[in-house]
Structure formats: C-alpha cells, structure tokens
PDB file of C-alpha atoms in Angstrom:
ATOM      1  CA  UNK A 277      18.166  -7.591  -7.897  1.00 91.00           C
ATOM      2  CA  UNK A 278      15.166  -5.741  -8.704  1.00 94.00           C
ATOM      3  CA  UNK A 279      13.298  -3.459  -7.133  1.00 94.00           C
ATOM      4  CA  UNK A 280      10.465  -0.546  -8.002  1.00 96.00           C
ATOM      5  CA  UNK A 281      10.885   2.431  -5.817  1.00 97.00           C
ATOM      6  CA  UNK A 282       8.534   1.856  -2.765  1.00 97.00           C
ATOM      7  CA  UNK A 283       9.295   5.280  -0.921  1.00 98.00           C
ATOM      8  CA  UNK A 284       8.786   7.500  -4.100  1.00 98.00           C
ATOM      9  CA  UNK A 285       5.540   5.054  -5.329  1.00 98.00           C
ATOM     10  CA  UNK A 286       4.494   5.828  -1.388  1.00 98.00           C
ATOM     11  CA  UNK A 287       4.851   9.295  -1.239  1.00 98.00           C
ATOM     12  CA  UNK A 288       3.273  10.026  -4.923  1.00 97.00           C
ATOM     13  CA  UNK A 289       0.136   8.353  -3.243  1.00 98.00           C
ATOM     14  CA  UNK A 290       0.174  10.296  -0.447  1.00 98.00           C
ATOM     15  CA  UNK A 291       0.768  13.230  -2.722  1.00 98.00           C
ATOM     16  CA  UNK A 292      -2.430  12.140  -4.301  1.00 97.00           C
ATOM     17  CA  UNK A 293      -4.817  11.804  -1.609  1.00 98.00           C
ATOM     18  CA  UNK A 294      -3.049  15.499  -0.435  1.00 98.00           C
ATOM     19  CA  UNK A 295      -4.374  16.951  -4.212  1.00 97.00           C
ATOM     20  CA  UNK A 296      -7.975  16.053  -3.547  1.00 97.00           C
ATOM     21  CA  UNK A 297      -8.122  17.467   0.111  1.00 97.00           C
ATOM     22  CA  UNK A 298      -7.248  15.140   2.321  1.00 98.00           C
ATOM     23  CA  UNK A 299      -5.405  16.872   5.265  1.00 97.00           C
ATOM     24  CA  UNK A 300      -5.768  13.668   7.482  1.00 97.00           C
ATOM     25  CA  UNK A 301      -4.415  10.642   6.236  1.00 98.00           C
ATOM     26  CA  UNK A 302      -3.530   7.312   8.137  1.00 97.00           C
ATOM     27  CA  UNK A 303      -1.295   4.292   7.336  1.00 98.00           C
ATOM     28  CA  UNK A 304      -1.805   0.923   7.661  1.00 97.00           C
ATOM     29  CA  UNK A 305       0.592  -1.682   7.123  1.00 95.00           C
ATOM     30  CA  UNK A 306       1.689  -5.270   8.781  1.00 90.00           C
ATOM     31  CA  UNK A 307       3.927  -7.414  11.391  1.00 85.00           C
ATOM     32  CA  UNK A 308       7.058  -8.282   9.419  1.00 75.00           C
ATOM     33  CA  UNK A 309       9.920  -6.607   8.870  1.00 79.00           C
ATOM     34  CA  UNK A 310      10.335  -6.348   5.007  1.00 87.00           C
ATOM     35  CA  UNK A 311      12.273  -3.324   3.413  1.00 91.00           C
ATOM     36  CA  UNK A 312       9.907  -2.495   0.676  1.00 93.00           C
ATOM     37  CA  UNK A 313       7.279  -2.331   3.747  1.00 94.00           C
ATOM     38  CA  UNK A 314       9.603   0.132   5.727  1.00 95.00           C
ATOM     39  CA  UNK A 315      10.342   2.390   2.425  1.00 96.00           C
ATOM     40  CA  UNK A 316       6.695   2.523   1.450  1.00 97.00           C
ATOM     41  CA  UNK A 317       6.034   3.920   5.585  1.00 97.00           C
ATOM     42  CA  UNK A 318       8.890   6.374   5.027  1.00 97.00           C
ATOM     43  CA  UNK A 319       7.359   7.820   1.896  1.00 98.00           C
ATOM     44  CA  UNK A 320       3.973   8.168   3.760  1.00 98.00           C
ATOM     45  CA  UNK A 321       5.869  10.267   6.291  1.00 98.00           C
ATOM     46  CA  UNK A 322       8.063  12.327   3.751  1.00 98.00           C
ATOM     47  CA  UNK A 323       4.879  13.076   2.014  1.00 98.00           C
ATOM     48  CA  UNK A 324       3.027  14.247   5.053  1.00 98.00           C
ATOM     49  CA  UNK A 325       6.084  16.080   6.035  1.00 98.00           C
ATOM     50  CA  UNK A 326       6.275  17.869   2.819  1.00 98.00           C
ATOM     51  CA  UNK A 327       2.397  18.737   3.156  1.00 98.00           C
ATOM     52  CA  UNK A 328       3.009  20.156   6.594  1.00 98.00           C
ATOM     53  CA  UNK A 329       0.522  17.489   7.832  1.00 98.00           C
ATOM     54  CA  UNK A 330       1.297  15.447  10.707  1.00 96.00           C
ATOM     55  CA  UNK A 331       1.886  11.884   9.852  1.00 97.00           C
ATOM     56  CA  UNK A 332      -0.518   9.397  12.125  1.00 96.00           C
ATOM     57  CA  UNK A 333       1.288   6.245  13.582  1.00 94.00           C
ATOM     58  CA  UNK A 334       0.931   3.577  11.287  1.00 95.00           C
ATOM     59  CA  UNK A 335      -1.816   1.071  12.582  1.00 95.00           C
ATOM     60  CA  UNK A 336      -0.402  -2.731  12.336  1.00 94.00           C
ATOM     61  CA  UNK A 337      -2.216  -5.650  11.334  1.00 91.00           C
ATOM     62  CA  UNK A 338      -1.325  -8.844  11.859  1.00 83.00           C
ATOM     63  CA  UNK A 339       0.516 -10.312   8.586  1.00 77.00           C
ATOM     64  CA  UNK A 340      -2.481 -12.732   7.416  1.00 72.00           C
ATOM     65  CA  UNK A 341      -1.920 -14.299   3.698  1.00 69.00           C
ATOM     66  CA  UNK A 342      -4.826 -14.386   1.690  1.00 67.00           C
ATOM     67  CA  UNK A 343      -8.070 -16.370   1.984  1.00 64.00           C
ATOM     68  CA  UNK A 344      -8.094 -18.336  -1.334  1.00 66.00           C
ATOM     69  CA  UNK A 345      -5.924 -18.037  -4.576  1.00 67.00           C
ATOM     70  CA  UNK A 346      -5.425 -14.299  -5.116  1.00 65.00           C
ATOM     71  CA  UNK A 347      -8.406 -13.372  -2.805  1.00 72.00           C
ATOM     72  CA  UNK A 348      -7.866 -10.940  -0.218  1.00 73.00           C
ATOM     73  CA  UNK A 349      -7.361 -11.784   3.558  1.00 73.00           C
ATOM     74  CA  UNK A 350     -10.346 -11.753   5.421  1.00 76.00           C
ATOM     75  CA  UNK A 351      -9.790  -9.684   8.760  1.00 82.00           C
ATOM     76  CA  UNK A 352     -12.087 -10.567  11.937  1.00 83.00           C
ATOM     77  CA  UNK A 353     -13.491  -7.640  13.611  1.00 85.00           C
ATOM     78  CA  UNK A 354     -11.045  -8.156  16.438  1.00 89.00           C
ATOM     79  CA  UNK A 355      -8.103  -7.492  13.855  1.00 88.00           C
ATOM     80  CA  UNK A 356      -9.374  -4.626  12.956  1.00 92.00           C
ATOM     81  CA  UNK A 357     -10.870  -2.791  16.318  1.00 94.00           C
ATOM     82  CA  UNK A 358      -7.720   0.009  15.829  1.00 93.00           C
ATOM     83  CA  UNK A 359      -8.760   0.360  12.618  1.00 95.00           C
ATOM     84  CA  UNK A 360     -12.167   0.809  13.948  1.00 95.00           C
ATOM     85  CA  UNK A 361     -11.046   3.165  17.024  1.00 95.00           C
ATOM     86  CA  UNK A 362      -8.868   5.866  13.837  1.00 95.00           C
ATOM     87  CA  UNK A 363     -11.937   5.537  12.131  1.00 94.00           C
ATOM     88  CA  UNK A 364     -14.096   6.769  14.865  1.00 93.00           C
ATOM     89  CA  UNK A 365     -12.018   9.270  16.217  1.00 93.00           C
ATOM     90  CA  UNK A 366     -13.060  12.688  16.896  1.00 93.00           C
ATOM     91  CA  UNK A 367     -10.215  13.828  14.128  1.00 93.00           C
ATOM     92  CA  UNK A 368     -10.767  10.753  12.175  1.00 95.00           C
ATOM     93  CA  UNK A 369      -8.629  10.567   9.167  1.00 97.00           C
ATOM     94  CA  UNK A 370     -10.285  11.015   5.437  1.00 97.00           C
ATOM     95  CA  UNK A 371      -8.038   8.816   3.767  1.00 98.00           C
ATOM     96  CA  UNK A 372      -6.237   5.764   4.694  1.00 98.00           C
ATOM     97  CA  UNK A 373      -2.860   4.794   2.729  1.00 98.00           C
ATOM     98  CA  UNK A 374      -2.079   1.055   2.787  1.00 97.00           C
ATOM     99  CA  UNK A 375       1.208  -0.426   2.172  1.00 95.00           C
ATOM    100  CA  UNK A 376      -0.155  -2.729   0.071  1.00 94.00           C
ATOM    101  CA  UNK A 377      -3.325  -4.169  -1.791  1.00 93.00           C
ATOM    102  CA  UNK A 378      -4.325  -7.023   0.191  1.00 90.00           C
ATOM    103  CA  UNK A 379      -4.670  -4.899   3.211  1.00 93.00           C
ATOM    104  CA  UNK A 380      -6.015  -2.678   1.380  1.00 94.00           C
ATOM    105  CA  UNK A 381      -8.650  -4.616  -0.019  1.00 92.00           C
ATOM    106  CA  UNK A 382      -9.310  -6.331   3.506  1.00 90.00           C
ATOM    107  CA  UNK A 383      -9.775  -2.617   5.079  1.00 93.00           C
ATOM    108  CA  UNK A 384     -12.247  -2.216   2.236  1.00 94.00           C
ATOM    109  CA  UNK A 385     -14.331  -5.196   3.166  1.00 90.00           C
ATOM    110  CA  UNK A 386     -14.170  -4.067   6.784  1.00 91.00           C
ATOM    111  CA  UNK A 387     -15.045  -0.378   5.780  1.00 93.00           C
ATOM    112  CA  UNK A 388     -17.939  -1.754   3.919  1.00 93.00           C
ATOM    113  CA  UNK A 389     -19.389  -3.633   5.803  1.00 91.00           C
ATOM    114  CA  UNK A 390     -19.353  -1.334   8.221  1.00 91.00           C
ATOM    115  CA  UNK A 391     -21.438   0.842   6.788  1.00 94.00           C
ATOM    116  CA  UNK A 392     -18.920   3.673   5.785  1.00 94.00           C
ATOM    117  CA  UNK A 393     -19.139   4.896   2.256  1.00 95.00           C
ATOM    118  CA  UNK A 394     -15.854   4.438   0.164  1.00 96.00           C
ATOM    119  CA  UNK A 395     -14.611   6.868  -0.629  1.00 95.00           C
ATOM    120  CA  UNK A 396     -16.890   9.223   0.190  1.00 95.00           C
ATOM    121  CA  UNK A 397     -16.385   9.362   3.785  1.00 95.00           C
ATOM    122  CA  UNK A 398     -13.460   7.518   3.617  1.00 97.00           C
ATOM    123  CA  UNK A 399     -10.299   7.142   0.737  1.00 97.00           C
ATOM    124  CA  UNK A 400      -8.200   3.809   0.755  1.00 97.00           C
ATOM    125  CA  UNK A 401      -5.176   3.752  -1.770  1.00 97.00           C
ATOM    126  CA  UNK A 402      -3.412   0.413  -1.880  1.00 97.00           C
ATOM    127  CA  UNK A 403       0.137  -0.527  -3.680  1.00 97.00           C
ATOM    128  CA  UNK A 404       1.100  -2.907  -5.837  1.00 94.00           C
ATOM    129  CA  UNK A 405      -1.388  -2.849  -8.276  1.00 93.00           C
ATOM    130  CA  UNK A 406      -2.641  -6.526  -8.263  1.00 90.00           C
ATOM    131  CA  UNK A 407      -5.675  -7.913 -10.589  1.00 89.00           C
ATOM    132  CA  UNK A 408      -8.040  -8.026  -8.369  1.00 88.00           C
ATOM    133  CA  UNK A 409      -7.999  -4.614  -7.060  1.00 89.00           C
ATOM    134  CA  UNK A 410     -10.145  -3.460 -10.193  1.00 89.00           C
ATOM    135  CA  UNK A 411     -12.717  -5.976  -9.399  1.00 88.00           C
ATOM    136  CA  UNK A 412     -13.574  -5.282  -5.528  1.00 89.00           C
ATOM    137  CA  UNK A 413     -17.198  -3.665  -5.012  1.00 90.00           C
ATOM    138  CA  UNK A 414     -15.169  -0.058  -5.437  1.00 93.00           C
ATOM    139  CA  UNK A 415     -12.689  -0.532  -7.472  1.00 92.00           C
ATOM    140  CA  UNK A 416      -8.907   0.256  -5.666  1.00 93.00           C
ATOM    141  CA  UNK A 417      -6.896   3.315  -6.347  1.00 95.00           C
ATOM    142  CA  UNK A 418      -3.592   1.407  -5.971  1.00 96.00           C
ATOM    143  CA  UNK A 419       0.494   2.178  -7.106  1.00 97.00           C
ATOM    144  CA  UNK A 420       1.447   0.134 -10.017  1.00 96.00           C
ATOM    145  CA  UNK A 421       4.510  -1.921  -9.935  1.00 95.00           C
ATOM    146  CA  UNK A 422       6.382  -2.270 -13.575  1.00 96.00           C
ATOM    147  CA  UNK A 423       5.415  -6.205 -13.131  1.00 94.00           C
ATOM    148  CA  UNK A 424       6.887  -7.027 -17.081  1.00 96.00           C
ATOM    149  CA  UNK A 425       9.441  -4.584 -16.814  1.00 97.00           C
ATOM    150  CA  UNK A 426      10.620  -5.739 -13.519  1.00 96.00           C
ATOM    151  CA  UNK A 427      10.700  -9.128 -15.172  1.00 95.00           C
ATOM    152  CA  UNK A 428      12.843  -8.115 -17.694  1.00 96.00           C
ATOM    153  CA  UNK A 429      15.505  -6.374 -15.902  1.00 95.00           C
ATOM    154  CA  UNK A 430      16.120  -9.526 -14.075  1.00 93.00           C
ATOM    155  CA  UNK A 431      16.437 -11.665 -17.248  1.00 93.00           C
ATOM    156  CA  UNK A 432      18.833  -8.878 -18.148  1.00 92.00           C
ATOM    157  CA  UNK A 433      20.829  -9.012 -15.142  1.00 91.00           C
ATOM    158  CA  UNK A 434      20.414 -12.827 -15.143  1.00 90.00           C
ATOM    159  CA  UNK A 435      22.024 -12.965 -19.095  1.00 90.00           C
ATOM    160  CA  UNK A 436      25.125 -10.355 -18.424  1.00 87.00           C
ATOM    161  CA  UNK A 437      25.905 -12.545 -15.162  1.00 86.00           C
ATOM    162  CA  UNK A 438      25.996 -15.408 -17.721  1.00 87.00           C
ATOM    163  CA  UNK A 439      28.086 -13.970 -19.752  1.00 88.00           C
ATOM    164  CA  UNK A 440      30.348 -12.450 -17.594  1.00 83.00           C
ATOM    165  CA  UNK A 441      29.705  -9.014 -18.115  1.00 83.00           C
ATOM    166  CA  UNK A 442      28.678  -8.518 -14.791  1.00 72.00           C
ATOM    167  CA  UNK A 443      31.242  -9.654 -12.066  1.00 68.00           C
ATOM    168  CA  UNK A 444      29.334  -8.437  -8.669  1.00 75.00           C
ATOM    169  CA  UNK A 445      25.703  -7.744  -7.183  1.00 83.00           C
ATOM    170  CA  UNK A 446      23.716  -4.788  -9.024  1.00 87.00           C
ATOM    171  CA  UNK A 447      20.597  -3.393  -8.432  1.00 91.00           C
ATOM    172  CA  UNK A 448      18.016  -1.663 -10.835  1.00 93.00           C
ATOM    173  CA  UNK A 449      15.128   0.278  -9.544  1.00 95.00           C
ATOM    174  CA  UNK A 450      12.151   0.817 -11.216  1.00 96.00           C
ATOM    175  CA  UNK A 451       9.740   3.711 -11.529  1.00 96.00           C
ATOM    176  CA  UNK A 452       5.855   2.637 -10.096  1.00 95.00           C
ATOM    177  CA  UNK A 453       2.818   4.637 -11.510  1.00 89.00           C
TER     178      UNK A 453
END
C-alpha cells in the first residue's frame, strides 16, 4: 500500500502554527476509527509535547460526508456547541489544527459565521490539501498529500506484483508538504 506520513505531516503543522505564536492550539477531528486519523492526533500531541505546550483533548465531530460533490459538510450549530464552548473559553485556543480539510473547512464556515475573524483571532490548518480549500472565503492553510506521486507508487507496486518481483505486502510512505 500507500501511504503519506500523517504523524510527521501533523506535527510539521503544529510546528507551524507554534512558529507564528500560537502557544494554544486545539484539535479537532471525527467518530471513526481510521489510522491515518489516529497518526495525524499523535503528531498534534508530539508537536505540542516538543513545544512544551500542553496538548488540548481533541474535540470530536460527528463523521458527516460532504454536502454536495466536493463541497464541505455543513455542521448545525448543535454539532458544533464544543467547538463553540473551546472557542469561548477563558484560555481559548489561537489556533485550531484539524485532521483534515473538510472539517476544516466546516469549522471555517462555523467560525465565520460566527463572527470570529480567521485567522486573526483564530488559525485553522486543515490536511490533505484538497481543491477546494484555496477557494473558501479565506483560503485554507492545509498539509499537502503527494496525490500523483502517491498514484504512482501504487502503479509501481501494482507492476512488480505483476511481474513477480514482489512476492509479499510492502508499504511506501510518502513525504506531505
């Protein structure tokens, strides 16, 4: 199979948000239990570790696919009243990582429309680095997955499997940016 690296594309964006000041940074990620979703938590932590900060329990939305065709999911105000109750904490965080850029993009709408100014009062990084990410009303800072070169690793793999130079399971991991 292939994989990027989800804990070291995690932490680097934690890393980030730690370079420009942030000191208070909380995670939001979904019901499900994927790997990739579990690494990308772990490098949050790591990274907060490695600051000396104090990692905040992740906040978890309910897993909601998105709205329309590539559009991002569009979270009622009941979904997102712990998102609310972080945000209006007395030591509120400044920057909110998201494991990925749907949520991401649906905390954006819901920070918006709140009236909180992104990311002024508050930073949202996202991950995965999908298309429409560019195009929301602030454009995402997001982790980019290797999408062609993850595509061809697996026709690699797929050919030496074919060919028989490769007898058992292998895994490549890819870099993000």
């Amino acid at each position: 199979c292939v994989l990027v690296d989800n804990y070291g594309g995690a932490y680097q964006a934690v890393e980030h948000l730690i370079a420009l000041g942030h000191r208070r940074i909380g995670c939001i990620s979904h019901t499900g239990q994927i790997s990739s979703v579990a690494d990308r938590v772990r490098g949050y932590e790591q990274a907060m570790h490695g600051a000396h900060l104090a990692p905040m329990a992740p906040i978890v939305l309910q897993f909601r696919e998105p709205s329309h065709e590539g559009e991002p999911p569009d979270y009622s105000d009941q979904d997102m009243a712990l998102v609310d109750a972080l945000l209006r904490a007395h030591e509120a965080p400044t920057a909110l990582f998201c494991i990925n850029d749907f949520i991401a993009m649906g905390l954006l709408r819901h920070v918006l429309r709140s009236g909180l100014r992104v990311p002024e009062q508050v930073a949202l990084v996202g991950f995965d680095d999908i298309p429409l990410a560019a195009f929301m009303p602030v454009p995402l800072t997001t982790v980019a997955q290797p999408k062609f070169e993850i595509g061809v690793q697996a026709a690699l793999l797929l050919l030496d499997q074919i060919s028989g130079k490769e007898a058992g399971p292998r895994t490549v991991t890819l870099p993000t940016a």
